[in-house]
Coordinates of C-alpha atoms in Angstrom, one line a residue:
Chain A
X8 CA -35.4 47.6 -103.7
X9 CA -31.7 47.5 -104.3
X10 CA -30.4 43.9 -104.9
X11 CA -26.7 43.3 -104.4
X12 CA -25.6 40.9 -107.1
X13 CA -22.3 39.9 -105.5
X14 CA -22.0 36.8 -103.4
X15 CA -20.0 38.5 -100.6
X16 CA -21.6 39.8 -97.5
X17 CA -21.0 43.5 -97.3
X18 CA -20.1 45.0 -94.0
X19 CA -22.7 47.7 -94.5
X20 CA -25.4 45.0 -94.5
X21 CA -24.6 44.2 -90.9
X22 CA -25.0 47.9 -89.9
X23 CA -28.1 48.4 -92.1
X24 CA -29.8 45.2 -90.8
X25 CA -28.8 46.0 -87.2
X26 CA -30.2 49.5 -87.6
X27 CA -33.4 48.0 -89.0
X28 CA -33.7 45.6 -86.0
X29 CA -33.2 48.6 -83.7
X30 CA -35.9 50.7 -85.2
X31 CA -38.3 47.7 -85.2
X32 CA -37.6 47.1 -81.5
X33 CA -38.1 50.8 -80.7
X34 CA -41.5 50.7 -82.5
X35 CA -42.4 47.8 -80.3
X36 CA -41.3 49.5 -77.1
X37 CA -42.8 52.9 -77.7
X38 CA -46.3 53.8 -78.4
X39 CA -46.0 56.4 -81.1
X40 CA -43.6 57.4 -83.9
X41 CA -42.8 60.7 -82.2
X42 CA -41.3 58.9 -79.2
X43 CA -39.3 56.6 -81.5
X44 CA -38.0 59.6 -83.4
X45 CA -36.9 61.1 -80.1
X46 CA -35.1 57.9 -79.0
X47 CA -33.3 57.6 -82.3
X48 CA -32.2 61.2 -82.0
X49 CA -31.0 60.6 -78.4
X50 CA -29.1 57.4 -79.3
X51 CA -27.6 59.2 -82.3
X52 CA -26.4 62.0 -80.1
X53 CA -24.7 59.5 -77.7
X54 CA -23.0 57.9 -80.7
X55 CA -22.0 61.2 -82.2
X56 CA -20.2 62.5 -79.1
X57 CA -17.9 59.5 -79.3
X58 CA -17.8 59.1 -83.1
X59 CA -16.2 62.5 -83.4
X60 CA -13.0 61.3 -81.8
X61 CA -12.8 58.4 -84.2
X62 CA -13.4 60.8 -87.1
X63 CA -10.7 63.3 -86.0
X64 CA -8.2 60.6 -85.4
X65 CA -8.7 59.0 -88.8
X66 CA -9.3 62.0 -91.0
X67 CA -6.6 64.4 -90.0
X68 CA -9.0 67.2 -90.7
X69 CA -8.0 70.5 -89.0
X70 CA -10.2 73.0 -87.4
X71 CA -12.8 74.4 -89.8
X72 CA -12.7 78.1 -90.3
X73 CA -16.4 78.6 -91.0
X74 CA -19.7 76.8 -91.4
X75 CA -19.2 76.3 -95.1
X76 CA -16.0 74.4 -94.5
X77 CA -17.8 72.4 -91.9
X78 CA -20.5 71.5 -94.4
X79 CA -17.8 70.3 -96.9
X80 CA -16.1 68.2 -94.3
X81 CA -19.3 66.6 -93.3
X82 CA -20.4 65.8 -96.8
X83 CA -17.0 64.9 -98.5
X84 CA -15.1 63.4 -95.6
X85 CA -17.4 62.2 -92.8
X86 CA -20.2 60.7 -94.9
X87 CA -17.7 59.2 -97.3
X88 CA -15.8 57.6 -94.5
X89 CA -18.7 56.2 -92.5
X90 CA -21.4 55.6 -95.0
X91 CA -19.6 55.4 -98.3
X92 CA -21.6 58.2 -99.9
X93 CA -21.0 61.8 -100.7
X94 CA -24.1 63.9 -100.3
X95 CA -24.2 67.3 -102.1
X96 CA -24.2 70.5 -100.1
X97 CA -26.9 73.0 -101.4
X98 CA -29.6 75.5 -100.5
X99 CA -27.5 77.8 -98.4
X100 CA -29.4 80.4 -96.5
X101 CA -28.5 84.0 -97.3
X102 CA -26.9 84.4 -93.9
X103 CA -24.8 81.3 -94.5
X104 CA -25.9 79.6 -91.4
X105 CA -28.1 76.9 -92.9
X106 CA -27.7 74.4 -95.6
X107 CA -29.0 71.1 -97.0
X108 CA -27.3 67.8 -97.5
X109 CA -28.9 65.9 -100.4
X110 CA -28.5 62.2 -100.3
X111 CA -29.3 60.5 -103.6
X112 CA -29.4 57.2 -101.8
X113 CA -29.5 56.5 -98.1
X114 CA -27.7 53.3 -97.1
X115 CA -29.7 53.0 -93.9
X116 CA -32.9 52.4 -95.9
X117 CA -31.8 49.6 -98.2
X118 CA -34.5 46.9 -98.2
X119 CA -36.7 49.1 -95.9
X120 CA -40.3 50.0 -96.5
X121 CA -42.4 51.9 -94.0
X122 CA -45.6 50.1 -93.0
X123 CA -48.7 52.2 -93.3
X124 CA -49.2 52.9 -89.6
X125 CA -45.8 54.6 -89.2
X126 CA -46.2 57.5 -91.5
X127 CA -44.6 60.0 -89.1
X128 CA -41.6 57.8 -88.3
X129 CA -38.3 59.4 -89.2
X130 CA -36.6 56.2 -89.9
X131 CA -33.1 57.6 -90.2
X132 CA -33.4 60.0 -87.3
X133 CA -30.3 58.5 -85.7
X134 CA -28.2 60.5 -88.3
X135 CA -29.6 63.8 -87.0
X136 CA -28.5 62.9 -83.5
X137 CA -25.1 61.8 -84.6
X138 CA -24.4 65.0 -86.5
X139 CA -25.7 67.1 -83.6
X140 CA -23.6 65.2 -81.0
X141 CA -20.5 65.2 -83.0
X142 CA -20.6 68.9 -83.8
X143 CA -21.3 69.8 -80.1
X144 CA -18.0 68.2 -79.3
X145 CA -16.3 70.6 -81.6
X146 CA -18.1 73.6 -80.0
X147 CA -20.9 74.0 -82.4
X148 CA -24.6 73.9 -81.5
X149 CA -26.6 72.9 -84.5
X150 CA -30.1 72.0 -85.3
X151 CA -30.4 69.0 -87.7
X152 CA -33.6 67.6 -89.2
X153 CA -34.9 65.7 -92.2
X154 CA -36.6 67.9 -94.7
X155 CA -37.2 65.2 -97.3
X156 CA -37.2 61.4 -97.0
X157 CA -37.3 58.8 -99.8
X158 CA -39.0 56.4 -97.4
X159 CA -41.9 58.9 -97.2
X160 CA -42.3 59.3 -100.9
X161 CA -39.9 62.1 -101.6
X162 CA -37.4 61.9 -104.5
X163 CA -34.4 62.5 -102.4
X164 CA -33.4 62.5 -98.8
X165 CA -32.6 66.0 -97.6
X166 CA -31.0 66.8 -94.2
X167 CA -31.2 70.4 -93.2
X168 CA -28.5 71.7 -90.9
X169 CA -28.7 75.1 -89.1
X170 CA -25.9 76.7 -87.1
X171 CA -27.3 77.9 -83.8
X172 CA -24.3 79.2 -81.9
X173 CA -20.7 78.6 -80.9
X174 CA -20.5 76.7 -77.6
X175 CA -18.2 78.2 -75.0
X176 CA -16.0 75.5 -73.6
X177 CA -16.9 74.5 -70.1
X178 CA -13.9 75.6 -68.1
X179 CA -13.3 73.8 -64.8
X180 CA -14.2 76.0 -61.9
X181 CA -11.1 77.0 -60.1
X182 CA -9.5 79.9 -58.2
X183 CA -6.6 80.0 -60.5
X184 CA -7.8 81.1 -63.9
X185 CA -4.5 80.2 -65.5
X186 CA -5.3 76.6 -64.9
X187 CA -7.7 76.5 -67.8
X188 CA -7.0 73.6 -70.0
X189 CA -7.8 73.7 -73.7
X190 CA -9.3 70.3 -74.3
X191 CA -9.2 70.8 -78.0
X192 CA -7.0 70.1 -81.0
Chain B
X4 CA -20.6 50.7 -97.7
X5 CA -20.9 51.4 -94.0
X6 CA -17.7 51.5 -92.0
X7 CA -17.3 48.6 -89.5
X8 CA -16.8 51.1 -86.7
X9 CA -20.3 52.4 -87.2
X10 CA -21.7 49.0 -86.3
X11 CA -19.5 48.9 -83.1
X12 CA -20.8 52.3 -82.0
X13 CA -24.4 51.4 -82.8
X14 CA -24.1 48.1 -81.0
X15 CA -22.6 49.7 -77.9
X16 CA -25.4 52.3 -77.8
X17 CA -28.1 49.6 -78.4
X18 CA -26.8 47.6 -75.4
X19 CA -26.7 50.8 -73.3
X20 CA -30.2 51.7 -74.3
X21 CA -31.8 48.4 -73.7
X22 CA -30.3 48.1 -70.2
X23 CA -31.1 51.7 -69.3
X24 CA -34.7 51.3 -70.5
X25 CA -35.2 48.3 -68.4
X26 CA -33.7 49.9 -65.4
X27 CA -35.8 53.0 -65.6
X28 CA -39.1 51.0 -65.6
X29 CA -38.1 48.8 -62.7
X30 CA -35.8 51.1 -60.7
X31 CA -33.2 48.5 -59.9
X32 CA -31.7 45.8 -62.1
X33 CA -32.0 42.2 -60.9
X34 CA -31.2 39.0 -62.7
X35 CA -34.7 38.8 -64.2
X36 CA -34.3 42.2 -65.7
X37 CA -30.9 41.3 -67.0
X38 CA -32.3 38.2 -68.6
X39 CA -35.0 40.3 -70.3
X40 CA -32.4 42.7 -71.7
X41 CA -30.2 39.8 -72.9
X42 CA -33.2 38.2 -74.5
X43 CA -34.2 41.4 -76.3
X44 CA -30.7 41.8 -77.7
X45 CA -30.4 38.2 -78.6
X46 CA -33.8 38.3 -80.5
X47 CA -32.7 41.3 -82.5
X48 CA -29.5 39.5 -83.4
X49 CA -31.4 36.4 -84.5
X50 CA -33.4 38.3 -87.1
X51 CA -30.3 40.0 -88.4
X52 CA -28.4 36.7 -88.6
X53 CA -31.1 35.2 -90.7
X54 CA -31.2 38.3 -92.9
X55 CA -27.4 38.1 -93.5
X56 CA -27.5 34.5 -94.6
X57 CA -30.4 35.0 -96.8
X58 CA -28.5 37.6 -98.8
X59 CA -25.2 35.7 -98.7
X60 CA -25.9 32.2 -99.8
X61 CA -28.3 32.8 -102.6
X62 CA -25.7 31.8 -105.2
X63 CA -23.4 29.6 -103.1
X64 CA -23.5 25.8 -103.2
X65 CA -25.1 24.0 -100.3
X66 CA -23.1 22.5 -97.5
X67 CA -22.1 18.8 -97.2
X68 CA -22.7 18.4 -93.5
X69 CA -22.9 20.2 -90.1
X70 CA -19.2 20.5 -89.8
X71 CA -19.1 22.2 -93.2
X72 CA -21.6 24.7 -92.0
X73 CA -19.6 25.4 -88.9
X74 CA -16.5 25.9 -90.9
X75 CA -18.3 28.4 -93.1
X76 CA -19.5 30.2 -89.9
X77 CA -15.9 30.3 -88.6
X78 CA -14.3 31.6 -91.7
X79 CA -16.4 33.4 -94.3
X80 CA -19.3 34.4 -92.0
X81 CA -17.1 35.5 -89.1
X82 CA -14.8 37.5 -91.4
X83 CA -17.6 39.4 -92.9
X84 CA -19.5 40.0 -89.7
X85 CA -16.7 40.2 -87.0
X86 CA -13.9 41.1 -89.3
X87 CA -11.6 38.2 -88.6
X88 CA -11.7 34.4 -88.5
X89 CA -12.5 32.3 -85.5
X90 CA -9.1 31.2 -84.0
X91 CA -10.1 27.8 -82.9
X92 CA -13.1 25.5 -83.5
X93 CA -13.6 22.5 -81.3
X94 CA -16.3 19.8 -81.3
X95 CA -17.2 16.7 -79.5
X96 CA -18.6 15.3 -82.7
X97 CA -21.9 15.0 -81.0
X98 CA -23.5 18.3 -82.0
X99 CA -21.6 20.6 -79.7
X100 CA -19.1 23.2 -81.0
X101 CA -17.0 25.8 -79.3
X102 CA -15.8 28.7 -81.4
X103 CA -13.0 30.7 -79.9
X104 CA -12.2 34.2 -81.0
X105 CA -9.2 35.6 -79.2
X106 CA -9.8 39.2 -80.1
X107 CA -13.6 39.5 -80.4
X108 CA -14.3 42.8 -82.1
X109 CA -17.1 43.9 -79.8
X110 CA -15.0 43.3 -76.7
X111 CA -11.9 45.1 -77.8
X112 CA -13.4 48.5 -77.0
X113 CA -14.0 47.5 -73.4
X114 CA -11.3 47.7 -70.7
X115 CA -9.9 44.4 -69.7
X116 CA -10.1 45.0 -66.0
X117 CA -11.7 42.2 -64.0
X118 CA -14.6 44.4 -63.0
X119 CA -15.7 44.6 -66.6
X120 CA -15.9 40.8 -66.9
X121 CA -19.3 40.9 -65.3
X122 CA -20.5 43.3 -68.0
X123 CA -19.1 41.3 -70.9
X124 CA -22.2 39.1 -71.4
X125 CA -24.2 42.2 -72.2
X126 CA -22.0 42.8 -75.1
X127 CA -22.2 39.3 -76.4
X128 CA -26.0 38.7 -76.4
X129 CA -26.6 40.3 -79.7
X130 CA -23.8 38.4 -81.4
X131 CA -25.1 35.1 -80.0
X132 CA -28.4 35.9 -81.7
X133 CA -26.7 36.7 -85.0
X134 CA -24.9 33.4 -84.9
X135 CA -28.1 31.5 -83.9
X136 CA -30.0 33.3 -86.7
X137 CA -27.4 32.5 -89.3
X138 CA -27.4 28.8 -88.3
X139 CA -31.2 28.7 -88.4
X140 CA -31.2 30.0 -91.9
X141 CA -28.7 27.3 -92.8
X142 CA -31.0 24.7 -91.4
X143 CA -29.5 24.2 -88.0
X144 CA -31.5 24.8 -84.9
X145 CA -29.2 25.6 -82.0
X146 CA -28.6 27.3 -78.7
X147 CA -25.7 29.7 -78.7
X148 CA -24.1 31.0 -75.5
X149 CA -20.9 32.9 -74.9
X150 CA -18.4 32.9 -72.2
X151 CA -15.5 35.3 -71.4
X152 CA -12.8 34.5 -69.1
X153 CA -10.1 36.7 -70.4
X154 CA -11.0 39.8 -72.4
X155 CA -11.1 40.2 -75.3
X156 CA -11.1 36.5 -76.0
X157 CA -14.4 34.7 -75.9
X158 CA -15.9 31.4 -76.6
X159 CA -19.2 30.8 -78.3
X160 CA -20.8 27.5 -77.6
X161 CA -23.2 26.1 -80.1
X162 CA -25.3 23.1 -79.3

């Protein structure tokens, strides 16, 4: 357990504790871990599709040229900005369409221990949804999942991200094809 | 250290989820359903408020009296949790306090149109719980309610 020695409340504690209260509530509301995992992913997705705007507004990051650049931006800019950590990017697939984010420590799980009857709970699953939702808004369909989790006894937390495909923008149906608007940056 | 904005997004999604969940089981939302949702959010806030104080006041000196506690809530606590200080604290010196925050952080994201006033209580329930939880850990049992008449200003009443 990490003990903070300073006397000041950290803003992160509010987020971490709130997240903990949310997971606890979901475990009460739903019968099994699988359902809770699904809800966390869904909620994360809803957050991600909005968080991306905040991110783009505050980070002045331009459009990424490829998936490798996306990975770097996620690890070095986004994670740093929102969670104050910089995961490392490793384990690239030969095709360059899949990589891992390794988190030495995961701020969401400070002070958290999984009780025995929740061995299949993916506690931080909200993060997967957030990443998926955010990237969808910049035209990337990705698959995000936890490959390792310190809460379940692994040494590190590993998030695996796979590029599925580029999403074509939904153009408004119209007779005049020149009326297409690029809702993009 | 998690960015404050993350909490705001999480909070908004939590409120949305709790209300949607209740609606889907019961079809329509009536006052009783709304009360259930509010109570769920308030309960979550309560435990978080307790947790926050437990970590904070470990090394701090204890408080002289009730007013001292309320001032702490209005300044240090409010700053760390809601990112500003309470603008105005009033009391009748008989155990009732009103804390006025003119730019409450969880209301600033909502439009200030009149039609959103009805929705505002949804976004205050969790915070009422956080305050009640904090006070409870500081030795004060209370009831905390919130009222909005002009967004994003709101009054929290502690009795």
